[in-house]
PDB file of C-alpha atoms in Angstrom:
ATOM      1  CA  MET V 772     -20.521  28.069  12.946  1.00 74.00           C
ATOM      2  CA  GLY V 773     -20.091  29.899  16.208  1.00 89.00           C
ATOM      3  CA  LYS V 774     -16.731  31.102  17.547  1.00 94.00           C
ATOM      4  CA  ARG V 775     -16.564  28.482  20.337  1.00 95.00           C
ATOM      5  CA  LYS V 776     -17.185  25.628  17.907  1.00 95.00           C
ATOM      6  CA  GLU V 777     -14.752  27.099  15.410  1.00 94.00           C
ATOM      7  CA  ARG V 778     -11.985  27.386  18.010  1.00 94.00           C
ATOM      8  CA  ALA V 779     -12.622  23.729  19.097  1.00 94.00           C
ATOM      9  CA  ALA V 780     -12.551  22.508  15.488  1.00 93.00           C
ATOM     10  CA  THR V 781      -9.284  24.264  14.756  1.00 92.00           C
ATOM     11  CA  ALA V 782      -7.803  22.803  17.974  1.00 91.00           C
ATOM     12  CA  ILE V 783      -8.832  19.299  16.849  1.00 89.00           C
ATOM     13  CA  LYS V 784      -7.354  19.889  13.387  1.00 86.00           C
ATOM     14  CA  GLU V 785      -4.062  20.989  14.927  1.00 86.00           C
ATOM     15  CA  ALA V 786      -3.924  17.979  17.192  1.00 82.00           C
ATOM     16  CA  LYS V 787      -4.540  15.651  14.198  1.00 79.00           C
ATOM     17  CA  LYS V 788      -1.644  17.152  12.348  1.00 78.00           C
ATOM     18  CA  SER V 789       0.859  15.744  14.881  1.00 79.00           C
ATOM     19  CA  VAL V 790      -0.737  12.256  14.848  1.00 84.00           C
ATOM     20  CA  SER V 791      -0.030   9.680  12.128  1.00 91.00           C
ATOM     21  CA  PHE V 792      -2.872   7.296  11.331  1.00 93.00           C
ATOM     22  CA  ALA V 793      -4.470   5.305   8.562  1.00 95.00           C
ATOM     23  CA  LYS V 794      -8.060   4.366   8.181  1.00 96.00           C
ATOM     24  CA  LEU V 795      -9.730   1.513   6.238  1.00 96.00           C
ATOM     25  CA  ASN V 796     -13.453   1.749   5.646  1.00 97.00           C
ATOM     26  CA  ASN V 797     -15.987  -0.866   4.631  1.00 96.00           C
ATOM     27  CA  VAL V 798     -13.853  -3.982   4.911  1.00 95.00           C
ATOM     28  CA  PRO V 799     -16.114  -6.943   3.949  1.00 95.00           C
ATOM     29  CA  THR V 800     -15.280  -9.112   6.939  1.00 95.00           C
ATOM     30  CA  SER V 801     -17.058  -9.244  10.261  1.00 96.00           C
ATOM     31  CA  PRO V 802     -15.746  -6.992  13.017  1.00 97.00           C
ATOM     32  CA  ARG V 803     -15.271 -10.017  15.313  1.00 97.00           C
ATOM     33  CA  LYS V 804     -12.780 -11.680  12.889  1.00 96.00           C
ATOM     34  CA  MET V 805     -10.978  -8.365  12.374  1.00 97.00           C
ATOM     35  CA  ARG V 806     -10.652  -7.782  16.134  1.00 97.00           C
ATOM     36  CA  LEU V 807      -8.796 -11.084  16.530  1.00 97.00           C
ATOM     37  CA  VAL V 808      -6.081  -9.751  14.222  1.00 97.00           C
ATOM     38  CA  ALA V 809      -6.115  -6.264  15.784  1.00 97.00           C
ATOM     39  CA  ASP V 810      -5.682  -7.688  19.247  1.00 97.00           C
ATOM     40  CA  MET V 811      -2.720  -9.712  17.966  1.00 96.00           C
ATOM     41  CA  VAL V 812      -0.712  -6.601  17.034  1.00 96.00           C
ATOM     42  CA  ARG V 813      -2.007  -3.920  19.472  1.00 95.00           C
ATOM     43  CA  GLY V 814       0.855  -2.070  21.171  1.00 93.00           C
ATOM     44  CA  MET V 815       3.553  -3.858  19.150  1.00 94.00           C
ATOM     45  CA  GLU V 816       6.589  -2.295  17.496  1.00 94.00           C
ATOM     46  CA  VAL V 817       5.673  -1.733  13.833  1.00 94.00           C
ATOM     47  CA  PHE V 818       8.286  -3.894  12.146  1.00 94.00           C
ATOM     48  CA  LYS V 819       7.601  -6.813  14.547  1.00 95.00           C
ATOM     49  CA  ALA V 820       3.880  -6.382  13.851  1.00 96.00           C
ATOM     50  CA  LEU V 821       4.474  -6.491  10.096  1.00 96.00           C
ATOM     51  CA  GLY V 822       6.321  -9.799  10.526  1.00 96.00           C
ATOM     52  CA  THR V 823       3.513 -11.155  12.696  1.00 97.00           C
ATOM     53  CA  LEU V 824       0.872 -10.115  10.152  1.00 96.00           C
ATOM     54  CA  LYS V 825       2.856 -11.491   7.217  1.00 96.00           C
ATOM     55  CA  PHE V 826       2.979 -15.007   8.668  1.00 96.00           C
ATOM     56  CA  SER V 827      -0.527 -15.053  10.143  1.00 96.00           C
ATOM     57  CA  ASN V 828      -2.934 -17.360   8.383  1.00 96.00           C
ATOM     58  CA  LYS V 829      -5.957 -15.080   8.954  1.00 95.00           C
ATOM     59  CA  GLU V 830      -7.439 -13.434   5.851  1.00 95.00           C
ATOM     60  CA  ALA V 831      -7.950 -10.209   7.757  1.00 96.00           C
ATOM     61  CA  SER V 832      -4.207  -9.922   8.466  1.00 96.00           C
ATOM     62  CA  ILE V 833      -3.507  -9.112   4.783  1.00 96.00           C
ATOM     63  CA  ARG V 834      -5.675  -5.991   5.033  1.00 96.00           C
ATOM     64  CA  VAL V 835      -4.246  -4.869   8.414  1.00 97.00           C
ATOM     65  CA  GLU V 836      -0.713  -5.368   7.077  1.00 97.00           C
ATOM     66  CA  LYS V 837      -1.450  -3.077   4.161  1.00 96.00           C
ATOM     67  CA  LEU V 838      -3.058  -0.550   6.566  1.00 97.00           C
ATOM     68  CA  LEU V 839      -0.006  -0.625   8.784  1.00 96.00           C
ATOM     69  CA  LYS V 840       2.279   0.052   5.856  1.00 96.00           C
ATOM     70  CA  SER V 841       0.137   3.028   4.961  1.00 96.00           C
ATOM     71  CA  ALA V 842       0.275   4.385   8.490  1.00 95.00           C
ATOM     72  CA  ILE V 843       4.113   4.035   8.520  1.00 95.00           C
ATOM     73  CA  ALA V 844       4.250   5.917   5.185  1.00 95.00           C
ATOM     74  CA  ASN V 845       2.021   8.659   6.611  1.00 94.00           C
ATOM     75  CA  TRP V 846       4.340   9.010   9.623  1.00 93.00           C
ATOM     76  CA  GLU V 847       7.372   9.229   7.369  1.00 92.00           C
ATOM     77  CA  ALA V 848       5.732  11.877   5.224  1.00 92.00           C
ATOM     78  CA  LYS V 849       4.837  14.028   8.263  1.00 90.00           C
ATOM     79  CA  ASN V 850       8.245  13.731   9.857  1.00 87.00           C
ATOM     80  CA  GLU V 851      10.281  13.855   6.634  1.00 86.00           C
ATOM     81  CA  ARG V 852      12.509  10.911   7.594  1.00 88.00           C
ATOM     82  CA  LYS V 853      12.507   7.108   7.358  1.00 90.00           C
ATOM     83  CA  ALA V 854      11.218   4.985  10.190  1.00 86.00           C
ATOM     84  CA  GLU V 855      13.904   3.004  12.057  1.00 85.00           C
ATOM     85  CA  ALA V 856      13.538  -0.333  13.830  1.00 80.00           C
ATOM     86  CA  GLY V 857      12.462   0.047  17.453  1.00 82.00           C
ATOM     87  CA  GLU V 858      11.300   3.636  17.004  1.00 87.00           C
ATOM     88  CA  LEU V 859       7.618   3.368  15.991  1.00 91.00           C
ATOM     89  CA  PHE V 860       4.872   1.315  17.537  1.00 93.00           C
ATOM     90  CA  ILE V 861       1.127   0.903  17.183  1.00 95.00           C
ATOM     91  CA  SER V 862      -0.340   3.268  19.771  1.00 94.00           C
ATOM     92  CA  SER V 863      -3.930   2.290  19.137  1.00 95.00           C
ATOM     93  CA  ILE V 864      -6.004   0.237  16.741  1.00 96.00           C
ATOM     94  CA  THR V 865      -9.819   0.219  16.738  1.00 97.00           C
ATOM     95  CA  VAL V 866     -12.248  -1.890  14.841  1.00 97.00           C
ATOM     96  CA  ASP V 867     -15.808  -0.515  14.476  1.00 96.00           C
ATOM     97  CA  GLY V 868     -18.826  -2.131  12.863  1.00 95.00           C
ATOM     98  CA  GLY V 869     -19.711  -0.880   9.444  1.00 96.00           C
ATOM     99  CA  THR V 870     -22.781  -1.160   7.248  1.00 96.00           C
ATOM    100  CA  MET V 871     -24.580  -4.460   7.087  1.00 96.00           C
ATOM    101  CA  LEU V 872     -25.906  -5.997   3.861  1.00 96.00           C
ATOM    102  CA  LYS V 873     -29.134  -7.823   4.639  1.00 96.00           C
ATOM    103  CA  ARG V 874     -30.029 -10.815   2.368  1.00 96.00           C
ATOM    104  CA  LEU V 875     -32.629 -13.498   2.484  1.00 96.00           C
ATOM    105  CA  ARG V 876     -31.974 -17.206   2.176  1.00 96.00           C
ATOM    106  CA  PRO V 877     -34.785 -19.542   1.187  1.00 96.00           C
ATOM    107  CA  ALA V 878     -36.020 -21.694   4.053  1.00 96.00           C
ATOM    108  CA  PRO V 879     -38.529 -24.517   4.358  1.00 96.00           C
ATOM    109  CA  GLN V 880     -42.277 -23.988   4.136  1.00 95.00           C
ATOM    110  CA  GLY V 881     -42.076 -20.657   2.343  1.00 94.00           C
ATOM    111  CA  ARG V 882     -40.085 -18.859   4.974  1.00 96.00           C
ATOM    112  CA  GLY V 883     -36.888 -16.880   4.506  1.00 96.00           C
ATOM    113  CA  TYR V 884     -33.882 -16.742   6.828  1.00 96.00           C
ATOM    114  CA  ARG V 885     -32.099 -13.426   7.079  1.00 96.00           C
ATOM    115  CA  ILE V 886     -28.383 -13.351   6.386  1.00 96.00           C
ATOM    116  CA  ARG V 887     -26.360 -10.377   7.630  1.00 96.00           C
ATOM    117  CA  LYS V 888     -23.184  -9.746   5.718  1.00 96.00           C
ATOM    118  CA  ARG V 889     -21.172  -7.591   8.088  1.00 97.00           C
ATOM    119  CA  SER V 890     -18.424  -5.062   7.339  1.00 97.00           C
ATOM    120  CA  ASN V 891     -16.094  -2.988   9.532  1.00 97.00           C
ATOM    121  CA  HIS V 892     -13.911   0.111   9.767  1.00 97.00           C
ATOM    122  CA  VAL V 893     -10.370  -0.124  11.054  1.00 97.00           C
ATOM    123  CA  THR V 894      -8.355   2.874  12.368  1.00 96.00           C
ATOM    124  CA  LEU V 895      -4.698   2.455  13.202  1.00 96.00           C
ATOM    125  CA  TYR V 896      -2.554   5.068  14.949  1.00 95.00           C
ATOM    126  CA  VAL V 897       1.237   4.995  14.875  1.00 94.00           C
ATOM    127  CA  ASP V 898       3.472   6.969  17.292  1.00 91.00           C
ATOM    128  CA  THR V 899       7.025   7.096  18.553  1.00 87.00           C
ATOM    129  CA  LEU V 900       7.895   5.662  21.965  1.00 77.00           C
ATOM    130  CA  ASN V 901       9.001   8.973  23.529  1.00 73.00           C
ATOM    131  CA  ASN V 902       5.873  10.832  22.392  1.00 65.00           C
ATOM    132  CA  ASN V 903       3.623   8.373  24.224  1.00 60.00           C
ATOM    133  CA  GLN V 904       5.489   8.599  27.522  1.00 54.00           C
ATOM    134  CA  ASN V 905       5.068  12.335  27.916  1.00 46.00           C
TER     135      ASN V 905
END
């Protein structure tokens, strides 16, 4: 690796050390269904978001709730203190498409219809309110 790329890589690593996030890969639901849940909690305070996810009737909300708890735990581990109400919020949450399992379903007259079983990747960033304003 060249010096310029090495310096850029170390700068990215240092920037990631100050950011708390959690990532969930290969969730077996479609990205469209997961984005409905992600849009519901984007920008919310974390404990309010946990309550919203707990009482949501979407199946994807269970996975996002677990991911949010993981992101809070990561923030607590990096800052060596417990999160307080009103302090943390979801700075960004992204849902990207994952791998697609392609299956065939029998159709009339010897044909086959393709079924695409979609998956997604969810990345959730947690930050304090005063860090985002600077």
